[in-house]
Coordinates of C-alpha atoms and ligand atoms in Angstrom, one line a residue:
X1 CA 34.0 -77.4 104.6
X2 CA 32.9 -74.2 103.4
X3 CA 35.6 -71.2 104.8
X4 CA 32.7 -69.0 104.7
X5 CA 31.2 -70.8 107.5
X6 CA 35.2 -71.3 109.1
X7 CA 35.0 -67.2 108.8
X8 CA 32.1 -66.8 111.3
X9 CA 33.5 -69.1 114.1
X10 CA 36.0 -68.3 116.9
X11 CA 39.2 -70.0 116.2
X12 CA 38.5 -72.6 119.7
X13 CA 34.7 -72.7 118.0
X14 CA 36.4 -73.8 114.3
X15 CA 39.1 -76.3 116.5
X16 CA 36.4 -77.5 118.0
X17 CA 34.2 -78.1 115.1
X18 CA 36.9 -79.8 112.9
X19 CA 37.9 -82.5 115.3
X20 CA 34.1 -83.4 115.7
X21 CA 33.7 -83.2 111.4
X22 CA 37.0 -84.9 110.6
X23 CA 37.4 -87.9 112.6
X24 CA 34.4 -89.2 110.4
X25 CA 32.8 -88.3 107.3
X26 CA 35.2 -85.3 106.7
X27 CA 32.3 -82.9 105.8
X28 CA 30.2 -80.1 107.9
X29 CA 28.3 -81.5 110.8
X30 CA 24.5 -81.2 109.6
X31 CA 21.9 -79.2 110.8
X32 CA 18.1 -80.4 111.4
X33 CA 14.9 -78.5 110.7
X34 CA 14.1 -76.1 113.9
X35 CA 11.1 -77.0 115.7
X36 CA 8.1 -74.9 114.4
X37 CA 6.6 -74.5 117.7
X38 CA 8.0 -74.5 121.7
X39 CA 5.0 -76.5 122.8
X40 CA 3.0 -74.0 125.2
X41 CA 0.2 -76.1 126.3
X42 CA -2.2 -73.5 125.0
X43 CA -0.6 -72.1 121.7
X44 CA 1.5 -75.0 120.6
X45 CA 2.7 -73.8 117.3
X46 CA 3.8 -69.9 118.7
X47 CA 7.3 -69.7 119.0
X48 CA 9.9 -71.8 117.5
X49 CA 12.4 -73.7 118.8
X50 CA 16.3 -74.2 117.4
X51 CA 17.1 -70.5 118.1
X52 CA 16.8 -67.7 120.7
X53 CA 16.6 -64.1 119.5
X54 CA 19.0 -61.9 121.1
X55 CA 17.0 -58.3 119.3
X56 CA 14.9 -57.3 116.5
X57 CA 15.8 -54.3 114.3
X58 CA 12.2 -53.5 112.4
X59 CA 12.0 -51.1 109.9
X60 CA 8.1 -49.9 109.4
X61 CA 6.4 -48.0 107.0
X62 CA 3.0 -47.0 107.1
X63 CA 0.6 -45.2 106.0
X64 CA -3.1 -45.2 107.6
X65 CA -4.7 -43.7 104.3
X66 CA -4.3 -47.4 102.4
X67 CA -3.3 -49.1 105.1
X68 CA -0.4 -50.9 103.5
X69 CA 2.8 -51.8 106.0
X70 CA 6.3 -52.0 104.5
X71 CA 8.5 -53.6 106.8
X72 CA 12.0 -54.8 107.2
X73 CA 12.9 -57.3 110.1
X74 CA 16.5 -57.8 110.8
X75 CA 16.3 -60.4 113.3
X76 CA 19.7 -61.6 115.6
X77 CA 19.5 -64.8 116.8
X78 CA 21.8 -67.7 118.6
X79 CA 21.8 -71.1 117.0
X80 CA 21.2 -73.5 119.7
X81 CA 21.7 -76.5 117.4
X82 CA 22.8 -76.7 114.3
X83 CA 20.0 -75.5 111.5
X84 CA 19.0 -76.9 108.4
X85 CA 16.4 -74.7 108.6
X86 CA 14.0 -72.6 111.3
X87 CA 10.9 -70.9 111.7
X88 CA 9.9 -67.7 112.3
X89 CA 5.6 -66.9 113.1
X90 CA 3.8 -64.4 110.8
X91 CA 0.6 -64.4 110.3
X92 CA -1.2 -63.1 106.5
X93 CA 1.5 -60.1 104.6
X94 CA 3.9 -60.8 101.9
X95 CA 7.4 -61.9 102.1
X96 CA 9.3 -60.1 99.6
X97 CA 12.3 -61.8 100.6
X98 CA 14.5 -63.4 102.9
X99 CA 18.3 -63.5 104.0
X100 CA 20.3 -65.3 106.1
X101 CA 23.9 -63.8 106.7
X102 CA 23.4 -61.8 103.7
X103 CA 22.7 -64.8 101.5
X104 CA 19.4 -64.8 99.8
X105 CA 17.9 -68.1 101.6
X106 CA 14.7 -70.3 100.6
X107 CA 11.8 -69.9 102.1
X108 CA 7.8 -71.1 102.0
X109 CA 5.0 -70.6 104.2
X110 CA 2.4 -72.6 105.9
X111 CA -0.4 -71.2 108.5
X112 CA 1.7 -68.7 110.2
X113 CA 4.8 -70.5 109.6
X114 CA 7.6 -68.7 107.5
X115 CA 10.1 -71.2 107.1
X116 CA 13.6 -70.4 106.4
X117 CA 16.5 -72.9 104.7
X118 CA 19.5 -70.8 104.6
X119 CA 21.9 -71.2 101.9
X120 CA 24.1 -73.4 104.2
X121 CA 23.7 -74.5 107.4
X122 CA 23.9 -72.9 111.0
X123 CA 25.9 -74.1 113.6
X124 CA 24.9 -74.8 117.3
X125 CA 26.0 -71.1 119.0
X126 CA 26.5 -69.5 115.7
X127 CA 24.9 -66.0 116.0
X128 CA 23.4 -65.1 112.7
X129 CA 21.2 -62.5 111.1
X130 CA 18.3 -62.6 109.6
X131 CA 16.6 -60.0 107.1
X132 CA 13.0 -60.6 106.0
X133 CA 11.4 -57.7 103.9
X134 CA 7.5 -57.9 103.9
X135 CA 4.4 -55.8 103.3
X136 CA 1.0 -56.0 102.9
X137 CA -2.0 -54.7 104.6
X138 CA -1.8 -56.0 108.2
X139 CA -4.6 -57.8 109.7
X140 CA -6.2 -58.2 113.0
X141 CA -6.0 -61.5 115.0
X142 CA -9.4 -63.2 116.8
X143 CA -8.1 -64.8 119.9
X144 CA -9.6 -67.9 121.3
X145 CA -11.8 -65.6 123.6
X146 CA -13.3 -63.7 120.7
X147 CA -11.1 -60.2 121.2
X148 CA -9.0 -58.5 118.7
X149 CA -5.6 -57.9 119.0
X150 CA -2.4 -58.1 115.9
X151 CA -3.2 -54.5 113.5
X152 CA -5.9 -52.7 114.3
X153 CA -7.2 -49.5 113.0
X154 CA -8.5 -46.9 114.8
X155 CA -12.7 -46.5 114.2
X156 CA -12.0 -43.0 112.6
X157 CA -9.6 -44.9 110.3
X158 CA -7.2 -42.2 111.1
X159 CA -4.6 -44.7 112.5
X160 CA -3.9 -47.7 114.2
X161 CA -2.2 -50.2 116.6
X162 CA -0.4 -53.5 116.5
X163 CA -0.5 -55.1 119.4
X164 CA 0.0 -59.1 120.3
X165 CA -1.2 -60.7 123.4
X166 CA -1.0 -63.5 123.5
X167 CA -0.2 -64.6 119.5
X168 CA -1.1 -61.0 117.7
X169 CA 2.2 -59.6 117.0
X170 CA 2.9 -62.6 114.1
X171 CA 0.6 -59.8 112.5
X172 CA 2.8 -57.3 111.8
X173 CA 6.1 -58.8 112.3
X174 CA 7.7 -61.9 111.6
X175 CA 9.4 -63.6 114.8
X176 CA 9.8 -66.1 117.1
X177 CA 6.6 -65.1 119.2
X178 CA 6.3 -67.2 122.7
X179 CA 7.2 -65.2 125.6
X180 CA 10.0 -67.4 126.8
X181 CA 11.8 -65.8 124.0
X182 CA 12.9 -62.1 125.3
X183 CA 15.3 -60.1 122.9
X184 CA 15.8 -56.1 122.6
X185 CA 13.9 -53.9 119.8
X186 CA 14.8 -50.8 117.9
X187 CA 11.7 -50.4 115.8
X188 CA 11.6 -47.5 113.5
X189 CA 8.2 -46.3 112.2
X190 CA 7.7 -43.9 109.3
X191 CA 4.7 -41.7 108.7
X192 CA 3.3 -39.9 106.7
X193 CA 3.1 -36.2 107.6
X194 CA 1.2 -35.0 110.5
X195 CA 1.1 -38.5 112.0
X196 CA 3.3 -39.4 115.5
X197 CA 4.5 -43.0 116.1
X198 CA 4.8 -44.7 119.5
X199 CA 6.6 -47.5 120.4
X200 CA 8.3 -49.2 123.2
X201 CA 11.4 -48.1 125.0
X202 CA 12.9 -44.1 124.2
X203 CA 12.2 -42.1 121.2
X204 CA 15.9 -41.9 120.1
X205 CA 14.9 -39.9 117.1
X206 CA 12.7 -38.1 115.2
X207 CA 13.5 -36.5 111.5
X208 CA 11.8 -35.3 108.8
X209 CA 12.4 -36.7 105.3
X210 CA 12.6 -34.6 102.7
X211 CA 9.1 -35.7 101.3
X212 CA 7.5 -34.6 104.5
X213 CA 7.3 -38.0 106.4
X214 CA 8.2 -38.6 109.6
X215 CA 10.5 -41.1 111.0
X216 CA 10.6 -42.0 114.6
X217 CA 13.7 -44.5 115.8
X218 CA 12.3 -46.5 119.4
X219 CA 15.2 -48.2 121.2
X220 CA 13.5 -51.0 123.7
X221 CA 17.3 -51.3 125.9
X222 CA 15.8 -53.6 128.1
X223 CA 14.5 -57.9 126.9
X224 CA 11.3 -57.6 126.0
X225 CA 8.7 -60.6 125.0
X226 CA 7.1 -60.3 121.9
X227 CA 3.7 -60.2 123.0
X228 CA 5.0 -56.7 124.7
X229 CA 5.6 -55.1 121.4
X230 CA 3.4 -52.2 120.2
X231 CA 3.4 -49.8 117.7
X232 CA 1.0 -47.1 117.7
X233 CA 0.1 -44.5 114.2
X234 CA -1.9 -41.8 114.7
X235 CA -2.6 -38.0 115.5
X236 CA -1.4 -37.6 119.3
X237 CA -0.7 -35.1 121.8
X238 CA 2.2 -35.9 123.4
X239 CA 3.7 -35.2 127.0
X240 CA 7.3 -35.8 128.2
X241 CA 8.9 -35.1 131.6
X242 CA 10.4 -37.6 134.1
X243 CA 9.0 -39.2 137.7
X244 CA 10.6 -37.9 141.2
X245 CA 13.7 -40.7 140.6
X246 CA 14.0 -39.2 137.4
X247 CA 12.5 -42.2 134.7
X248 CA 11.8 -40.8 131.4
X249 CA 8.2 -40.1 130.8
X250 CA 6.7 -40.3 127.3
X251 CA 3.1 -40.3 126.9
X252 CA 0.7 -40.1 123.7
X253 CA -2.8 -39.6 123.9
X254 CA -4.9 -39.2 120.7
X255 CA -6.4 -35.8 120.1
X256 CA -10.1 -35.7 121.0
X257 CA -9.4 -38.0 124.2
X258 CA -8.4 -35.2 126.3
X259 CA -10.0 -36.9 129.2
X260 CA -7.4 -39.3 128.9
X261 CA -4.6 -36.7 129.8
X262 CA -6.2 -36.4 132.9
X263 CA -6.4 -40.1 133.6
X264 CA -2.5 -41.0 132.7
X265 CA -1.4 -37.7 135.2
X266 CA -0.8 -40.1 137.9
X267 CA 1.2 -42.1 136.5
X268 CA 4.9 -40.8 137.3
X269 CA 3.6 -40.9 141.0
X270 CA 2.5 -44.7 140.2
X271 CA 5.5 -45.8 138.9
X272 CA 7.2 -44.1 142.0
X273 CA 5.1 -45.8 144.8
X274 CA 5.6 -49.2 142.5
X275 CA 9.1 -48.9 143.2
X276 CA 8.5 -48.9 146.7
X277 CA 6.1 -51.7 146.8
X278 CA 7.8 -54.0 144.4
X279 CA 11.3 -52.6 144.1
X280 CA 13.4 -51.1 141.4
X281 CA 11.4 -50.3 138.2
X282 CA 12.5 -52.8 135.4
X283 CA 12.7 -50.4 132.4
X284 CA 14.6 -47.0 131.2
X285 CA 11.5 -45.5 130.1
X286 CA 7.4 -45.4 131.1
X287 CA 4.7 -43.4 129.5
X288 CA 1.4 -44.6 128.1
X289 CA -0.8 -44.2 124.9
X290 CA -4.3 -43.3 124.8
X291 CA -5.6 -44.7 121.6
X292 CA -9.0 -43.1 120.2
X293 CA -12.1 -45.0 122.6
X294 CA -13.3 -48.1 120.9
X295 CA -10.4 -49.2 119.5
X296 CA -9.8 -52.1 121.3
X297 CA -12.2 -54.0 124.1
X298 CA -9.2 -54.1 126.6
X299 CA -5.9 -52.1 127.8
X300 CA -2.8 -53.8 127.6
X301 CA 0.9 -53.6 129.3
X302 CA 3.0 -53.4 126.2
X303 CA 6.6 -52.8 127.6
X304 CA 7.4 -49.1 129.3
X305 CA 4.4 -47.7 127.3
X306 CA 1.0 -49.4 127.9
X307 CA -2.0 -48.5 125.5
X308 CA -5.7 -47.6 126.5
X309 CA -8.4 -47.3 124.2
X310 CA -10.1 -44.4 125.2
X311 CA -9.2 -42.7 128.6
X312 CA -8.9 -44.8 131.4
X313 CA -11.9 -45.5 133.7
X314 CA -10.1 -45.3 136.9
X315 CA -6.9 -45.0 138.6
X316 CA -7.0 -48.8 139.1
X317 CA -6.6 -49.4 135.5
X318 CA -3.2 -47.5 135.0
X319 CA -1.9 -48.8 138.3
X320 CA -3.1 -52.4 136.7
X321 CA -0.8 -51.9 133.5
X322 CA 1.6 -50.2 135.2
X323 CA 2.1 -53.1 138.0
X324 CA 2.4 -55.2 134.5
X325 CA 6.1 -53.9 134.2
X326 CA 7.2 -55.8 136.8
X327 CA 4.6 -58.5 136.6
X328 CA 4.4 -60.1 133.3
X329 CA 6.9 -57.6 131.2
X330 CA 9.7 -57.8 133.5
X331 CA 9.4 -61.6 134.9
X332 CA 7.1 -63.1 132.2
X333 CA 5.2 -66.2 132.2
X334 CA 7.1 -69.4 130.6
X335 CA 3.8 -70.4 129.2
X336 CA 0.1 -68.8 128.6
X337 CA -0.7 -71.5 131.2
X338 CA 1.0 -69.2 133.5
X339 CA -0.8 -66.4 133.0
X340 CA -2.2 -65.9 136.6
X341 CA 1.0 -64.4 137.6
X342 CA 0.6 -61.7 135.2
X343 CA -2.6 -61.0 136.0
X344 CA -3.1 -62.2 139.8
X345 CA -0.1 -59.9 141.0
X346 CA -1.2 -56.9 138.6
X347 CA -4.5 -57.5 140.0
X348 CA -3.1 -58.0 143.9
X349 CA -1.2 -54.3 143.0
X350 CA -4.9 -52.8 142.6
X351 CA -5.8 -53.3 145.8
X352 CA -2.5 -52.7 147.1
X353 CA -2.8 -49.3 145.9
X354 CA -6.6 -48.9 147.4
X355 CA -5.2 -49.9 150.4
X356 CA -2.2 -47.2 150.6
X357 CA -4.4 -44.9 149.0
X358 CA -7.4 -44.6 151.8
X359 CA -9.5 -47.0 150.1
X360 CA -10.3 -50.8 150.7
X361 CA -7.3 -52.8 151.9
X362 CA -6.7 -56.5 150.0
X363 CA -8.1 -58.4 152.8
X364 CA -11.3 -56.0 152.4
X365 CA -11.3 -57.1 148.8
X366 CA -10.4 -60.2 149.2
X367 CA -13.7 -60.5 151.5
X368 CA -15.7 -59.0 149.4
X369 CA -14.9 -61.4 146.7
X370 CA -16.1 -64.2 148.8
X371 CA -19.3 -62.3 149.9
X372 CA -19.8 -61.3 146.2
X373 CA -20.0 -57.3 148.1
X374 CA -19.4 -55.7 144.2
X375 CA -19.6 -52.3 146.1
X376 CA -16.0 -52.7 147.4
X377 CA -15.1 -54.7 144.2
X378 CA -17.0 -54.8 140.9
X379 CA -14.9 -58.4 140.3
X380 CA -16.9 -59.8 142.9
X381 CA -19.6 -60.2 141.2
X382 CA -17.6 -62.5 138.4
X383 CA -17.4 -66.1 138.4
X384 CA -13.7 -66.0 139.8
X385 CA -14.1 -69.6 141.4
X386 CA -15.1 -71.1 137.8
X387 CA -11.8 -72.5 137.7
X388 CA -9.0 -72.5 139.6
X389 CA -6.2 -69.9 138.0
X390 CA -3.0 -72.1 137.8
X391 CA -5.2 -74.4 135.6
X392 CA -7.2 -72.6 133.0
X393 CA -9.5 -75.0 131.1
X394 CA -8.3 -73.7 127.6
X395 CA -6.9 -70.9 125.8
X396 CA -10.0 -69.1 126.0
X397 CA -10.0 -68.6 129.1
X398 CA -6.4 -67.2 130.1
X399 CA -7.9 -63.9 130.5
X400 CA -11.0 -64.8 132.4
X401 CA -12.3 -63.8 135.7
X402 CA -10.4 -66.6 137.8
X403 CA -7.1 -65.2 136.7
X404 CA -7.1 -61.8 137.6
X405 CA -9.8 -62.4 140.6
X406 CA -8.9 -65.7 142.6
X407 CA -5.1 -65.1 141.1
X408 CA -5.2 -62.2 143.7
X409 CA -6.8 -64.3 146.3
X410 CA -4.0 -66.8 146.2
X411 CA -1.7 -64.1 146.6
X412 CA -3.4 -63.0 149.7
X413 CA -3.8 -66.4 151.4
X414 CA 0.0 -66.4 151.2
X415 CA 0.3 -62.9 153.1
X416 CA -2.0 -64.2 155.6
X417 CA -0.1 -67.3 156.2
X418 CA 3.3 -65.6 156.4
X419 CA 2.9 -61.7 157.5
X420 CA 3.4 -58.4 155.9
X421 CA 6.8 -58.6 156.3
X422 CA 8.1 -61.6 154.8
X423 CA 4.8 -61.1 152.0
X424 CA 6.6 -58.0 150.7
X425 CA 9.8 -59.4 151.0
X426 CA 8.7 -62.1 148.7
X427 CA 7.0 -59.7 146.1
X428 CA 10.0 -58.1 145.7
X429 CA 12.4 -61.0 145.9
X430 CA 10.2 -62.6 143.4
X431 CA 10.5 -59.3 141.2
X432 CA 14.3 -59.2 141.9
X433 CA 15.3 -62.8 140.7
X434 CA 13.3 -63.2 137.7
X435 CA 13.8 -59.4 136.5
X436 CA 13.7 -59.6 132.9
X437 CA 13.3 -63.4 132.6
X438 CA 10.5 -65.6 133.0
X439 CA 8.6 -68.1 135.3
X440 CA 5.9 -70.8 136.4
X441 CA 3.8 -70.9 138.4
X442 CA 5.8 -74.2 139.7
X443 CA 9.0 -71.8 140.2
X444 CA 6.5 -69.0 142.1
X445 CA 5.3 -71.6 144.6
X446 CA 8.8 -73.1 144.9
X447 CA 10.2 -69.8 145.7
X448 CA 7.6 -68.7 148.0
X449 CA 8.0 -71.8 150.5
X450 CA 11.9 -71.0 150.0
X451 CA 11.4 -67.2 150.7
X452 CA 8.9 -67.4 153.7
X453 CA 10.1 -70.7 155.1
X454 CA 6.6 -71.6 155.1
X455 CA 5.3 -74.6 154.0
X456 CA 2.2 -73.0 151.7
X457 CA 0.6 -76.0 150.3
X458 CA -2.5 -75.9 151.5
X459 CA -2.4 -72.7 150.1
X460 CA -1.6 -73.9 146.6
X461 CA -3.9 -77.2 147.1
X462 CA -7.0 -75.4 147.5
X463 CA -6.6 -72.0 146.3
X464 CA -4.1 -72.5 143.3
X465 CA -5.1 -75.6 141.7
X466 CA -8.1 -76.7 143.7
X467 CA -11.8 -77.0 141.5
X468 CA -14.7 -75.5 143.0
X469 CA -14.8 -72.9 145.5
X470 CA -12.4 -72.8 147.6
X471 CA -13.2 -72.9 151.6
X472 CA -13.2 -70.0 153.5
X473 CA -9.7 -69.3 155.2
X474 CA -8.3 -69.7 158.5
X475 CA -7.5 -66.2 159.8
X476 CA -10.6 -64.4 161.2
X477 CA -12.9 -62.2 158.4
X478 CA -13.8 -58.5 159.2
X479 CA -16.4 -58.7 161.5
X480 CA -19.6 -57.4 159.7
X481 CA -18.8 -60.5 157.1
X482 CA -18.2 -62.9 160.2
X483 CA -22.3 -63.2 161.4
X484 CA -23.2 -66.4 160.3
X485 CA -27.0 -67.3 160.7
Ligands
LIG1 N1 -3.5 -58.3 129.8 C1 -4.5 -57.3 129.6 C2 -4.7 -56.7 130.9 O1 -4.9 -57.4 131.9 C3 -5.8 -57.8 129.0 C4 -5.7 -58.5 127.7 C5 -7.0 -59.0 127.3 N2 -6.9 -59.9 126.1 C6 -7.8 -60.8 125.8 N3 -7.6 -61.6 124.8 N4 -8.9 -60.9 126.4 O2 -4.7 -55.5 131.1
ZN2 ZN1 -3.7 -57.4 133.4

């Protein structure tokens, strides 16, 4: 045996290893090729298996006017068997190299598989470190439902955004990217002058290089799935302050969107009434970015600091993200198949809000997405009973109407069944539980019944997983919806 490898282990670890190596063959116990996917019945080959990441360290460089990316990802990860080699996902760039423990280690690449052979094996537990320089001009990603997400520049070309869900971020970094796999980030962006860099978590530093560039040091303190990540370049006005409990406020909304300063005002008094709706706020920082309109077709909830395109069309949007932090960034799905509980709750929190806020209550929009009334809700006008939202047809349609729509529904049944008070007792017990980890939809209705002391399946039968639409419930509608002919 190698003592380079006896050097890394705890002495129990290295006692341990040597009566399991000696008592037969006298040499190192080998390692086996890591799985180069986690099997998520939607996006088999994101993630990888053989290894959990415990953070990221990435090192960015960019510069809008060419568009090329430098990057360095230092990436800490536990063994959990022993490696002969592993995967990481990254999608188009070039690997300059690639180091495992400080050894230079192989590596070739297949699809948007990187995979690494170190220069000896890794060891079930062993927590090693891996540096992979890159660079390149980073590329958007086409998901399955046709939208854009990965690197994307701004349409004045002035800037741009990596953002990653569901498989996008493999576009600008290389990592094990399946959301069951949280780990913390520091990602440091540097710019050229005149530019600002936003990222997750708190702006730990900012410093000037002596060439003018800019370098901006994000510290993400809290697990964070990869699909959460976000880096945005560009020319923004930026705001800072802290909500009423006294979380960190950064926001960063591109010049020429001042409409969108207006739009993100709110949101220290969102993330305030979230905490008393859902409970403790998961994360040491919030904020948004407004990113010049038309850059992307969609918002999304990266982690602490989600990113518009464009101002914000309503209130309901940023409450929407918002509500993501606990929902989907702080308990995130297991698999894409799960994505209902992202969007159902974050969609359930809309109308929570409407209905604290003097607007319609849930069970007003919950009527008026069985009476199609698109004046209380414009959702209700979607197809939301084209499928039922635990059971998505196909990738393409994780993000459809039945998700967000009928996912909210379900959640609503259940208040009916059990009460307010044991309903918000569950949201937040749900919250509380899984905060920073992740869940099915298998462990939601388990916990539910467990939580309420209910027995929900009907619930579930016909408005979880049931095909068609489902039949109109029990407890008595508002009245003007009640006349029946
Ligand atoms: N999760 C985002 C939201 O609900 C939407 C992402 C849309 N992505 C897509 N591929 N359609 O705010
Ligand atoms: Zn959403």
């Amino acid at each position: 045996m190698d003592h380079r490898v006896l050097s890394r282990l705890a002495a129990p670890a290295v006692a341990a290893l040597l009566a399991l190596t000696t008592g037969c063959t006298g040499e190192t116990v080998q390692g086996r090729p890591g799985a180069s996917g986690v099997r998520d019945p939607f996006f088999p080959k994101a993630g990888n298996g053989g290894y959990q990441v415990e953070h990221y360290s990435l090192d960015l460089d960019y510069d809008p006017a060419d568009g090329q990316l430098h990057g360095t990802a230092v990436i800490t990860a536990r063994a959990e068997q022993g490696l002969s080699s592993f995967n990481l996902d990254l999608s188009g760039l070039d690997v300059e190299g690639v180091w495992v423990q400080d050894e230079g280690a192989r590596f070739n690449r297949t699809g948007n598989e990187l995979t690494v052979r170190p220069a000896e094996d890794l060891e079930r537990g062993e927590v090693f470190r891996t540096e992979v320089d890159y660079s390149g001009r980073p590329r958007p990603v086409t998901d399955p439902d046709g939208s854009q997400e990965g690197w994307i520049a701004t349409p004045d070309d002035a800037g741009a955004v990596g953002v990653g869900e569901p498989v996008g971020s493999m576009a600008w970094f290389p990592g094990n990217h399946h959301p069951s796999d949280k780990a913390t980030y520091d990602i440091t962006v540097t710019v050229p002058k005149g530019y600002e860099a936003v990222a997750n978590g708190e702006l730990r530093s900012r410093t000037q290089e002596d060439d003018g560039r800019t370098v901006f040091a994000w510290h993400s303190a809290e697990p964070m799935a990869s699909y959460l990540a976000t880096v945005a370049v560009g020319k923004f006005k930026v705001t800072t302050g802290r909500t009423a409990s006294g979380i960190p406020v950064y926001s960063a909304v591109a010049r020429g969107e001042t409409a969108g300063e207006a739009a993100i005002a709110r949101l220290p008094e969102m993330v305030e009434w979230g905490i008393g709706r859902f409970g403790p706020y998961p994360f040491s920082a919030t904020g948004a970015t407004v990113l010049p309109a038309g850059t992307l077709r969609y918002a999304l909830e990266t982690q602490t600091r989600p990113v518009f395109s464009g101002a914000p069309g309503s209130a309901e949007l940023v409450l929407h993200e918002l509500a993501h932090q606990w929902f989907g960034d702080s308990v995130s799905p297991k698999s894409w198949k799960d994505m209902w509980l992202n969007e159902g709750f974050a969609t359930y929190a809309e109308w929570l809000w409407s209905e604290d806020h003097g607007g319609p209550s849930a069970q007003q929009h919950f009527d008026a997405y069985l009476d199609g009334d698109t004046e209380v809700d414009a959702g209700a006008g979607s197809d939301w009973d084209a499928f039922p939202p635990a059971a998505p047809p196909g990738p393409k349609e994780i993000s459809a109407s039945p998700v967000y729509g009928r996912g909210a529904m379900v959640l609503q049944r259940v208040r009916q069944e059990v009460g307010d008070e044991k309903f918000f007792a569950l949201v937040r017990g749900w919250a509380a539980d899984h905060r920073h980890g992740n869940a099915s939809t298998a462990d939601f209705t388990a916990y539910a019944q467990q939580k309420t002391g209910h027995d929900l399946r009907e619930v579930w039968d016909e408005w979880l997983y049931g095909k068609g639409r489902p039949k109109a419930p029990k407890t008595p509608k508002a009245p003007e919806a009640s006349t029946t002919p």
